[in-house]
XYZ file of C-alpha atoms in Angstrom:
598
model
C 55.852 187.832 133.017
C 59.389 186.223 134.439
C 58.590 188.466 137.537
C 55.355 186.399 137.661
C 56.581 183.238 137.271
C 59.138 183.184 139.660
C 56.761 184.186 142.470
C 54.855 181.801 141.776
C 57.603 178.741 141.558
C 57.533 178.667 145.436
C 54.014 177.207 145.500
C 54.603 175.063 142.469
C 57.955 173.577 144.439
C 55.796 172.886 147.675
C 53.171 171.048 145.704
C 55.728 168.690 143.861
C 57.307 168.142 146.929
C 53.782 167.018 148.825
C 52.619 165.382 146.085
C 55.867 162.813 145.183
C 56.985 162.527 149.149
C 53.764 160.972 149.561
C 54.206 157.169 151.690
C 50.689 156.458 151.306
C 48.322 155.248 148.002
C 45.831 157.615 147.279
C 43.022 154.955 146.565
C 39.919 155.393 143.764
C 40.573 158.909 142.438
C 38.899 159.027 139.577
C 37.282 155.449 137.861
C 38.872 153.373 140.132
C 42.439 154.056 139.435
C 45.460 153.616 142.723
C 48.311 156.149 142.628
C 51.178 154.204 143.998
C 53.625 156.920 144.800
C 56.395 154.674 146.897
C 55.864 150.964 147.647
C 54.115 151.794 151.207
C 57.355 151.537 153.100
C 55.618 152.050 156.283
C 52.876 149.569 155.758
C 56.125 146.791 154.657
C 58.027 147.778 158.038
C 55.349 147.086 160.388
C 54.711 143.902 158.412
C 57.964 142.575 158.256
C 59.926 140.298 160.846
C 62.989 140.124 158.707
C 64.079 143.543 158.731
C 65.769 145.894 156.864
C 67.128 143.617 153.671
C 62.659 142.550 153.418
C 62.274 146.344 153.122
C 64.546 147.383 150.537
C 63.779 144.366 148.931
C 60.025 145.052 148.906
C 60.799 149.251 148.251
C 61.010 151.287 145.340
C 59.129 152.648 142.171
C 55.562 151.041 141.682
C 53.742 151.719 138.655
C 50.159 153.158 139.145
C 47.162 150.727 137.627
C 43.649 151.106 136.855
C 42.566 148.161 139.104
C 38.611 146.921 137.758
C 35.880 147.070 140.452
C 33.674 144.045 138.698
C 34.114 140.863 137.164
C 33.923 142.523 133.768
C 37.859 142.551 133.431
C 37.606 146.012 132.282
C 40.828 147.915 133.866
C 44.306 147.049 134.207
C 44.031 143.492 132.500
C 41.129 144.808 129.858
C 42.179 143.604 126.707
C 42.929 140.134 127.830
C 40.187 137.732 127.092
C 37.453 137.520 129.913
C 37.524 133.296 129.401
C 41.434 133.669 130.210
C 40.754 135.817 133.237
C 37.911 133.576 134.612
C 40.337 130.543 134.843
C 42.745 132.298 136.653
C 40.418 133.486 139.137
C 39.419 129.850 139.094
C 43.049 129.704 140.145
C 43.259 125.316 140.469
C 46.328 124.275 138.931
C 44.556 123.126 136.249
C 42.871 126.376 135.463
C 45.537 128.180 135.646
C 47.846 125.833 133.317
C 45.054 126.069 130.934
C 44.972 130.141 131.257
C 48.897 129.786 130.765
C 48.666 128.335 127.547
C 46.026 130.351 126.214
C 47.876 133.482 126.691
C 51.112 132.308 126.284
C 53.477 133.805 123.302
C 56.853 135.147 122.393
C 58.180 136.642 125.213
C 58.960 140.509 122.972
C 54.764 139.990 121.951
C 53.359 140.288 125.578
C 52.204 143.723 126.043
C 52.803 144.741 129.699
C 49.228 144.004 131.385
C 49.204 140.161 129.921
C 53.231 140.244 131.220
C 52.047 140.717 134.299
C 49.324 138.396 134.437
C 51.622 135.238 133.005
C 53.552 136.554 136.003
C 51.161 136.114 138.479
C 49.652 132.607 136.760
C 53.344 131.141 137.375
C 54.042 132.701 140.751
C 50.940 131.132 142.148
C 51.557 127.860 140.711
C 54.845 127.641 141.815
C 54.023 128.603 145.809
C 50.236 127.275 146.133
C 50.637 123.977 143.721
C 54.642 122.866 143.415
C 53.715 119.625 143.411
C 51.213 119.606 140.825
C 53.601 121.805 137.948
C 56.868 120.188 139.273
C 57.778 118.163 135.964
C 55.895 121.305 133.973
C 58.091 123.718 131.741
C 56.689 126.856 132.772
C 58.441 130.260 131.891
C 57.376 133.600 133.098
C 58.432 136.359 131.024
C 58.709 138.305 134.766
C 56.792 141.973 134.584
C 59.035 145.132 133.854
C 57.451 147.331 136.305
C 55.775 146.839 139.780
C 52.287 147.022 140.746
C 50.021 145.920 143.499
C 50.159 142.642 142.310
C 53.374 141.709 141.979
C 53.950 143.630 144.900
C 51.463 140.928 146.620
C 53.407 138.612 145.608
C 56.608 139.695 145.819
C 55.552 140.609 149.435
C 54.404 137.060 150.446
C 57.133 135.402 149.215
C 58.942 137.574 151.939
C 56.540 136.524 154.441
C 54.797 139.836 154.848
C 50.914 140.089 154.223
C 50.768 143.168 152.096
C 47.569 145.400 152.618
C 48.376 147.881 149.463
C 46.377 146.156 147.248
C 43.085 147.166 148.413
C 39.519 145.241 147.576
C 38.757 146.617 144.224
C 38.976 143.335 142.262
C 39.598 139.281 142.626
C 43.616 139.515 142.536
C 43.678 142.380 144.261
C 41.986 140.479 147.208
C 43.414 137.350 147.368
C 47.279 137.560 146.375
C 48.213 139.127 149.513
C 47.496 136.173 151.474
C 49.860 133.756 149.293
C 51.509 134.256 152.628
C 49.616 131.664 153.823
C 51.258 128.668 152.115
C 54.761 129.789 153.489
C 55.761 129.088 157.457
C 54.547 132.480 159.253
C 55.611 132.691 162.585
C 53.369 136.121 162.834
C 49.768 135.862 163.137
C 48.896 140.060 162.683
C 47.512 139.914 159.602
C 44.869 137.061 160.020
C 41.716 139.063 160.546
C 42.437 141.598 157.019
C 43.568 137.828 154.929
C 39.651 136.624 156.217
C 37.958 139.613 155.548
C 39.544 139.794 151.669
C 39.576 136.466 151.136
C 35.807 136.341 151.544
C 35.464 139.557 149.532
C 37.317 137.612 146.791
C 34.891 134.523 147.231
C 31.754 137.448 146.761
C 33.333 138.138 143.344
C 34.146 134.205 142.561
C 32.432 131.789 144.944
C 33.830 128.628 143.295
C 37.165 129.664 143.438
C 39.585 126.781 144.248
C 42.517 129.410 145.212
C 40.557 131.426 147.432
C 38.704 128.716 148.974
C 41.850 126.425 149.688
C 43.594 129.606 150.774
C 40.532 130.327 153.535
C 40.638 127.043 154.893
C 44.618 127.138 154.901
C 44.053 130.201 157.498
C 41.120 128.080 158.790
C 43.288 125.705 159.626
C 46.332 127.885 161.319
C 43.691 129.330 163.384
C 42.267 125.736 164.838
C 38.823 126.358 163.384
C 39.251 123.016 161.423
C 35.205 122.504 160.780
C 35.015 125.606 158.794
C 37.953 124.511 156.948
C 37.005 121.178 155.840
C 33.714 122.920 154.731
C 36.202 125.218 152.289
C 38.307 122.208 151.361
C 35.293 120.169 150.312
C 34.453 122.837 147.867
C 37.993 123.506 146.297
C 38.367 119.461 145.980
C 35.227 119.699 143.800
C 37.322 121.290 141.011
C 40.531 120.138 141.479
C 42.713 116.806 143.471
C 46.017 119.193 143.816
C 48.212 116.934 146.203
C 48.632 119.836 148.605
C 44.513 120.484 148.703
C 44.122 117.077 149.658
C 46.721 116.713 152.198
C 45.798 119.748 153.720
C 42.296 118.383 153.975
C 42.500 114.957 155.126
C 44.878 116.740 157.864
C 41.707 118.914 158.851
C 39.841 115.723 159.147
C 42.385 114.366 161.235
C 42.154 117.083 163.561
C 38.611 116.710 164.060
C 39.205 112.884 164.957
C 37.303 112.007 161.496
C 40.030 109.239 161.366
C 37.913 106.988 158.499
C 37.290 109.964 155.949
C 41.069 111.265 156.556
C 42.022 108.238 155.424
C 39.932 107.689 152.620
C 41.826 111.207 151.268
C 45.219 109.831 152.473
C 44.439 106.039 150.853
C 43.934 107.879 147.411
C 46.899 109.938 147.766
C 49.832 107.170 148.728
C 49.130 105.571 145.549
C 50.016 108.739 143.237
C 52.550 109.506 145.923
C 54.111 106.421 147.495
C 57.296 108.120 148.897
C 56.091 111.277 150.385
C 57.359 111.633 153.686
C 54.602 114.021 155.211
C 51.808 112.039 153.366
C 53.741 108.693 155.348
C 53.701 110.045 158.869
C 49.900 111.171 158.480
C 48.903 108.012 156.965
C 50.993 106.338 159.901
C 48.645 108.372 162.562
C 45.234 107.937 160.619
C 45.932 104.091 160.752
C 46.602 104.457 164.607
C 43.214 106.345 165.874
C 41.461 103.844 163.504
C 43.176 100.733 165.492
C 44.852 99.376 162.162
C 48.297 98.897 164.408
C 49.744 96.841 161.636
C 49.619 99.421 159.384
C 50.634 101.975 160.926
C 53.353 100.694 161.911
C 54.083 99.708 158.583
C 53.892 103.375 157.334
C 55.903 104.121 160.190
C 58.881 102.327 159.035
C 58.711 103.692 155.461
C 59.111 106.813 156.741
C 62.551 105.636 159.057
C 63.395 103.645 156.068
C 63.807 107.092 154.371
C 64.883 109.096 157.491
C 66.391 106.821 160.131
C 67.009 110.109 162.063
C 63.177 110.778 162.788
C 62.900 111.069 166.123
C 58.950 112.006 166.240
C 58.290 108.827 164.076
C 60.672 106.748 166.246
C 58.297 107.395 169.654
C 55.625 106.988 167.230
C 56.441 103.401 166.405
C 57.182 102.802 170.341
C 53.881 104.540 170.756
C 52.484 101.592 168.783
C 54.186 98.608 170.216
C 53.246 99.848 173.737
C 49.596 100.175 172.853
C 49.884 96.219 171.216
C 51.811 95.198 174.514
C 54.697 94.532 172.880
C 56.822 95.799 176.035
C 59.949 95.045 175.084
C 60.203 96.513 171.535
C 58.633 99.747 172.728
C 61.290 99.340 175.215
C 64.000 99.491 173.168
C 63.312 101.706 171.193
C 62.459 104.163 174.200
C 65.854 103.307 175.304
C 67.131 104.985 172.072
C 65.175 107.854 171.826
C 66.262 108.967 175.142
C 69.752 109.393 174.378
C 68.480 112.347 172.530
C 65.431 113.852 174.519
C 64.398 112.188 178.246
C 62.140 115.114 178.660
C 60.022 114.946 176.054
C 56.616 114.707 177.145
C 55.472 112.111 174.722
C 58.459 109.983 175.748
C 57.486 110.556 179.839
C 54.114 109.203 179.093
C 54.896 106.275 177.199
C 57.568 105.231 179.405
C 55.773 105.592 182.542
C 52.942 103.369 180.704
C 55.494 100.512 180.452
C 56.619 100.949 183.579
C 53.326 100.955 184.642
C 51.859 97.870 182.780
C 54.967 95.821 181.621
C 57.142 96.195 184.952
C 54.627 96.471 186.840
C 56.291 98.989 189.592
C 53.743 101.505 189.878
C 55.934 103.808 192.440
C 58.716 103.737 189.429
C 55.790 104.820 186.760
C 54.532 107.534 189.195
C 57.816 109.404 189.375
C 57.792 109.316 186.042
C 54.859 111.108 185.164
C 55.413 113.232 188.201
C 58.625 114.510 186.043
C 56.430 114.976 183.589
C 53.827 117.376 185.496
C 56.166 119.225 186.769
C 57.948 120.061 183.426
C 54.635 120.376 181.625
C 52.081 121.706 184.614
C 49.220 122.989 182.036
C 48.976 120.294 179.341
C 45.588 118.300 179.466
C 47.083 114.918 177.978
C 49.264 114.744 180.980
C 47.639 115.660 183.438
C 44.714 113.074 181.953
C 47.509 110.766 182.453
C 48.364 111.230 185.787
C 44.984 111.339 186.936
C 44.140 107.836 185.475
C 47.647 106.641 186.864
C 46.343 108.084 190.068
C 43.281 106.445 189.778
C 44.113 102.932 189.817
C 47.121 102.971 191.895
C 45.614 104.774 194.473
C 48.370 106.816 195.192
C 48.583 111.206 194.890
C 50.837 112.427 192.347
C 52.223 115.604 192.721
C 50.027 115.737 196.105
C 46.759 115.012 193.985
C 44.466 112.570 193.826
C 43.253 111.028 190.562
C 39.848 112.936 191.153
C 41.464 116.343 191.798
C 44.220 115.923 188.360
C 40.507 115.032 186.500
C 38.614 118.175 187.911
C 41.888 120.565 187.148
C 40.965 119.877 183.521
C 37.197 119.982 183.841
C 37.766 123.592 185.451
C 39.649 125.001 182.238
C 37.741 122.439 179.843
C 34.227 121.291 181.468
C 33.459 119.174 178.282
C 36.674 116.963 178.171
C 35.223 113.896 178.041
C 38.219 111.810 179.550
C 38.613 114.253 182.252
C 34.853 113.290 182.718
C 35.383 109.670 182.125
C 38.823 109.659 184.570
C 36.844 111.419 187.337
C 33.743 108.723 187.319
C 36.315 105.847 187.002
C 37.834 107.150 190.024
C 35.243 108.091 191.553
C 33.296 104.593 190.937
C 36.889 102.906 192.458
C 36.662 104.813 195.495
C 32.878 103.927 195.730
C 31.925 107.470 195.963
C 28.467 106.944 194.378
C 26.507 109.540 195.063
C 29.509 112.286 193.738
C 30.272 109.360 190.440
C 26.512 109.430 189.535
C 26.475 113.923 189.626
C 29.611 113.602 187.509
C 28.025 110.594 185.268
C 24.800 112.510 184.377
C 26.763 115.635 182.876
C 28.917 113.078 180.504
C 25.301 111.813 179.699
C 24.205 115.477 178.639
C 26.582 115.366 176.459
C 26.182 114.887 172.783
C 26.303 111.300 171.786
C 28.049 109.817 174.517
C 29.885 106.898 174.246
C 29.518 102.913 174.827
C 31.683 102.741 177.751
C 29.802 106.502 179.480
C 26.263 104.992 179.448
C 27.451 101.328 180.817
C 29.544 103.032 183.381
C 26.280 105.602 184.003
C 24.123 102.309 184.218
C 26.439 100.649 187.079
C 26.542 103.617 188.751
C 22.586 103.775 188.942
C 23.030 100.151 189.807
C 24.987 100.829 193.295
C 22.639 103.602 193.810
C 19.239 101.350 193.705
C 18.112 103.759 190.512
C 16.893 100.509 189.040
C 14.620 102.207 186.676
C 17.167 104.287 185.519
C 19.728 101.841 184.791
C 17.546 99.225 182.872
C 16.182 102.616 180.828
C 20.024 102.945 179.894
C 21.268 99.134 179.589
C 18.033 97.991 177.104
C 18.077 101.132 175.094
C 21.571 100.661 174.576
C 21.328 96.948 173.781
C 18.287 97.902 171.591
C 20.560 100.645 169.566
C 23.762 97.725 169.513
C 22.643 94.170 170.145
C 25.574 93.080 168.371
C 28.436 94.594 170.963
C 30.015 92.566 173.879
C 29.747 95.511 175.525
C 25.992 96.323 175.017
C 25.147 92.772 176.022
C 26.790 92.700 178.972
C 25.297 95.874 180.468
C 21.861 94.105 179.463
C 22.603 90.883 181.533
C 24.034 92.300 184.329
C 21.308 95.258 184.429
C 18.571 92.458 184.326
C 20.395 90.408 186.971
C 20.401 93.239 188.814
C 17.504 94.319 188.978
C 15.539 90.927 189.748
C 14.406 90.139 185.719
C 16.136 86.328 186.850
C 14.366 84.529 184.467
C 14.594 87.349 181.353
C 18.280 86.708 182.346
C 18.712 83.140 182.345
C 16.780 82.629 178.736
C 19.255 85.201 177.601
C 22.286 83.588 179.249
C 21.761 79.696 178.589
C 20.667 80.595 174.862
C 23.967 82.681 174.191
C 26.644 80.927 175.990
C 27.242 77.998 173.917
C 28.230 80.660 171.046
C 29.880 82.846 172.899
C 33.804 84.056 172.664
C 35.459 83.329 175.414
C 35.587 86.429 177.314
C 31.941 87.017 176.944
C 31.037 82.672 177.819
C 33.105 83.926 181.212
C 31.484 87.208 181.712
C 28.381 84.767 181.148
C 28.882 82.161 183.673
C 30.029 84.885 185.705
C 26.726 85.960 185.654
C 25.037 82.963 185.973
C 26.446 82.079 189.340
C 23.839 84.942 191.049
C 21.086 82.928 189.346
C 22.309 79.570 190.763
C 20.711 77.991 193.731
C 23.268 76.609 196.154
C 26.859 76.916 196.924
C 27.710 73.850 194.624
C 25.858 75.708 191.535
C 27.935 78.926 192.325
C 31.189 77.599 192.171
C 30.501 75.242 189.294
C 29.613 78.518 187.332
C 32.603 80.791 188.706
C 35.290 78.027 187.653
C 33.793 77.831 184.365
C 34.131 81.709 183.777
C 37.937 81.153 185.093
C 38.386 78.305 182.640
C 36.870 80.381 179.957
C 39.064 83.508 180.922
C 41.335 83.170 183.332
C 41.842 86.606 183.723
C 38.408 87.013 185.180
C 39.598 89.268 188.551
C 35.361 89.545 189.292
C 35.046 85.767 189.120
C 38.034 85.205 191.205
C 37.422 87.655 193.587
C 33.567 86.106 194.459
C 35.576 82.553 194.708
C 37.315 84.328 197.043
C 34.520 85.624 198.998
C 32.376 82.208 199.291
C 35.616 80.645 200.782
C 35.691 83.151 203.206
C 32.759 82.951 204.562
C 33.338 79.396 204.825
C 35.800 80.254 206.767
C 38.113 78.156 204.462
C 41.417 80.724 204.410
C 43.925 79.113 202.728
C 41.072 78.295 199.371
C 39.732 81.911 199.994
C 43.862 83.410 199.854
C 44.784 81.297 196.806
C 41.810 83.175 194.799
C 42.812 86.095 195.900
C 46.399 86.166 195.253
C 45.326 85.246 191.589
C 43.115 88.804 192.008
C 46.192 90.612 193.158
C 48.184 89.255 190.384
C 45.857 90.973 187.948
C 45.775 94.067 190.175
C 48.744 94.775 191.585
C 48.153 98.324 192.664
C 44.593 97.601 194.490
C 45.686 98.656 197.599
C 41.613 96.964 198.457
C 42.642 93.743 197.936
C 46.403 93.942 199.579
C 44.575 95.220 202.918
C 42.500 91.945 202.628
C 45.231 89.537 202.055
C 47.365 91.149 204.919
C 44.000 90.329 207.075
C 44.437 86.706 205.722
C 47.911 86.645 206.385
C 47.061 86.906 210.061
C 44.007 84.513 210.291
C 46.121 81.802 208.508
C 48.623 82.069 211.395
């Protein structure tokens, strides 16, 4: 028999050895069960950027579970009650705080599955919803052995998306990608956190953990439609700060300025100090033209931090856009001791250089610094093209048109690019090549106020007469109400010979008019008026009305010269230059007056 035996204790060794070397989980053998042999070292390594300390941190003995395949909560955590495990799968802060208490005893009274699951309740309230259990006593009795949950989470709290957990059941799915609410620099592990997320969402659609944890990776992936969709259900069960942030930052993103701030208005007043909640509130207040708040927002924020560099340009950001040169100015002036290459600082200064000194040359090195420094980003070469545009001049050996139709090649529905390339292409006079350009921005979906009135003049200095009064009443139709809208009506019936349609309009308006629209108005009027004496009486009624009316000045300037009357016909024009300063048009044209005057 001992002569037996030991023959046969070389097959017995090999087996042990094969079976407890193993670096893999042997998954569902037998009713669902996973044999954990060693924590998957070779699945952690390829995971992890932080490199061997993660691994031995993340190594060692893991107990093997019976992990349940259904809702039922029959496997590891059978036992528990099924209304505990439903709010944690729930998994909103308040669900889970409710959970908490339900199961929550003596810490020597757990037994090992519910030790584990108090585990997992805190650990997930602590890195999905700080802010909500912040002021909360919450004690975890911690779990004595590993599994592949706290594994999970033990994982993600490394930064390492841990696929050992396989798809058997709700936790199982979804506590690998915890990872998600921590900074990641790697992106690997994306496509397995959508595909289990979504298989956690199969066994509890109205999950608020899940679904705020989808549109998290939503969001880090830029697809920030389908995560509002998944933030919109989660905030129907729960108003956790960070699920509303997170949202109303979505919304941001997809230039929904009015409903990001509707989730940001709610949220200062529960929150009044938060710094992040600040700066977005700051920029939701900008893109919907509230300047005065955000600018108020964006001193809290320096009030806290005085060293915010990103909210500094912010705030120059806003005075520039207000015209208030010279604060922007100065506060320009101190951001660049720190950074003069930043390309947010380029652009604004080479708009005040641009609009406040008025030294074009000056603002076109500028941004010239900044294409060559940042050759393939769209907001700068948007601005050079539109600097381009009305200065007339190349920068970087390119032409406002050519900057525009770069970004059209890499993004043919930008619709700046679209609206730079017509503008420049309408300046140059290029009509035929502004109204190709013009009809693609119109094919797009909703198109804006300014596209259709700058489609309609187009059509107007091509003759399309029908086609621009189609545009210019349909639009007036849709906004009666708009300066805009109105003027594109009056002109378009001026235009197009409907002289008495215009003048009703015009002489019932004016009197009620502001005054930039009573000069646009008069403006008008004078191609309606009979006689040279008529004309001029209406064009120096749109000056008095606006005096920065360059189209009103300029005809002044044209019935003098035909007259033949210089000096008059010079004086208007000067005025025209003084608006324009970069025209080179309307230089060429007072250099030819120059010499007649002599």
């Amino acid at each position: 028999m001992l002569k037996k035996v030991l023959c046969l204790l070389p097959f017995f060794l090999i087996f042990a050895e094969s079976f407890f070397a193993a670096d893999y989980y042997a998954d569902d053998l037998g009713g669902g069960s996973v044999i954990l042999a060693k924590a998957s070292k070779q699945s952690s390594k390829k995971k992890s950027k932080k490199g061997a300390a993660a691994d031995e941190d993340i190594s060692g003995e893991v107990t093997a579970i019976n992990v349940a395949k259904d809702k039922g909560g029959s496997g590891y955590f059978s036992g528990i009650s099924k209304s505990v495990l439903d709010l944690v799968e729930i998994g909103s802060a308040e669900s889970l705080l409710q959970a908490y208490n339900s199961i929550k005893k003596a810490s020597v009274d757990y037994a090992e599955n519910e030790r584990v699951l108090v585990f997992i309740i805190t650990e997930i309230l602590k890195i999905v919803w700080p802010s909500q259990t912040q002021n909360l006593s919450i004690e975890s009795p911690g779990a004595d052995s590993r599994n592949v949950y706290t594994g999970a989470i033990d994982s993600a709290k490394n930064g390492i998306y841990d696929t050992s957990t396989g798809n058997s059941d709700f936790l199982g799915n979804v506590l690998p990608s915890l990872v998600l609410c921590g900074v990641i620099s790697n992106a690997d592990y994306y496509a397995d956190s959508e595909a289990h997320l979504k298989a956690a969402l199969d066994f509890r659609p109205n999950s608020v953990l899940a679904n705020y944890l989808l549109a998290l990776l939503y969001s880090k992936t830029g697809r920030d439609g389908e995560a509002v969709e998944r933030y919109k259900i989660a905030a129907q069960e729960s108003k956790a700060f960070e699920l509303l942030f997170n949202y109303a930052n979505s919304l941001s993103a997809l230039g929904r300025y009015e409903e990001s701030k509707s989730v940001t208005d709610s949220l200062i007043v529960l929150y009044p100090s938060h710094i992040d909640l600040l700066k977005l509130l700051a920029r939701n207040y900008y893109d919907v033209a509230d300047y005065v708040s955000a600018e108020r927002y964006a001193v809290l924020v320096l009030q806290q931090n005085p060293a915010d560099l990103d909210m500094l340009l912010f705030r120059a950001k806003i005075f520039v856009t207000t015209g208030e040169y010279l604060k922007a100015t100065s506060l320009l002036d101190v951001y660049s001791r720190t950074n003069a290459s930043a390309k947010d600082y380029l652009l604004l200064r080479s708009r005040v250089q641009k609009e406040w000194n008025k030294n074009s040359a000056l603002a076109v090195s500028t941004i010239e610094k900044a294409l060559s420094l940042y050759p393939n980003d769209k907001e700068v070469s948007l601005a050079a093209a539109e600097l381009a545009g009305e200065s007339g001049s190349l920068i970087g050996g390119k032409s406002g048109a050519q900057l525009a139709q770069e970004v059209l090649a890499s993004d043919g529905d930008n619709q700046r690019a679209l609206s730079l390339l017509i503008k420049t292409l309408t300046q140059e006079e290029k009509w035929a090549e502004a109204y190709a350009s013009s009809k693609k921005a119109m094919a797009l979906p909703n198109p804006g106020i300014d596209a259709i009135c700058a489609h309609t003049r187009i059509c107007l200095a091509l003759g399309y007469n029908d086609e621009a009064w189609s545009f210019a009443s349909g639009l007036y139709g849709r906004l009666p109400n708009e300066d805009k809208s109105a003027q594109i009506y009056v002109e378009s019936m001026v235009r197009t010979g409907r002289t008495s349609q215009a003048s009703r309009f015009i002489n019932t308006s004016i009197n009620s008019a502001s005054s930039s629209m009573k000069s646009f108005l008069y403006y008008q009027r004078s191609f309606l008026a009979s006689g040279e004496a008529a004309q001029l009486s209406d064009l120096r009624s749109a000056v008095i009305a606006n005096p920065r009316n360059s189209d009103a000045l300029f005809r002044m300037y044209g019935i003098y010269f035909e007259k033949a009357d210089y000096r008059k016909a010079q004086y208007y024009l000067r005025q025209v230059i003084a608006l324009n300063p970069n025209k080179q048009q309307y230089l060429k044209l007072n250099a030819e007056l120059d010499k007649l005057i002599r």
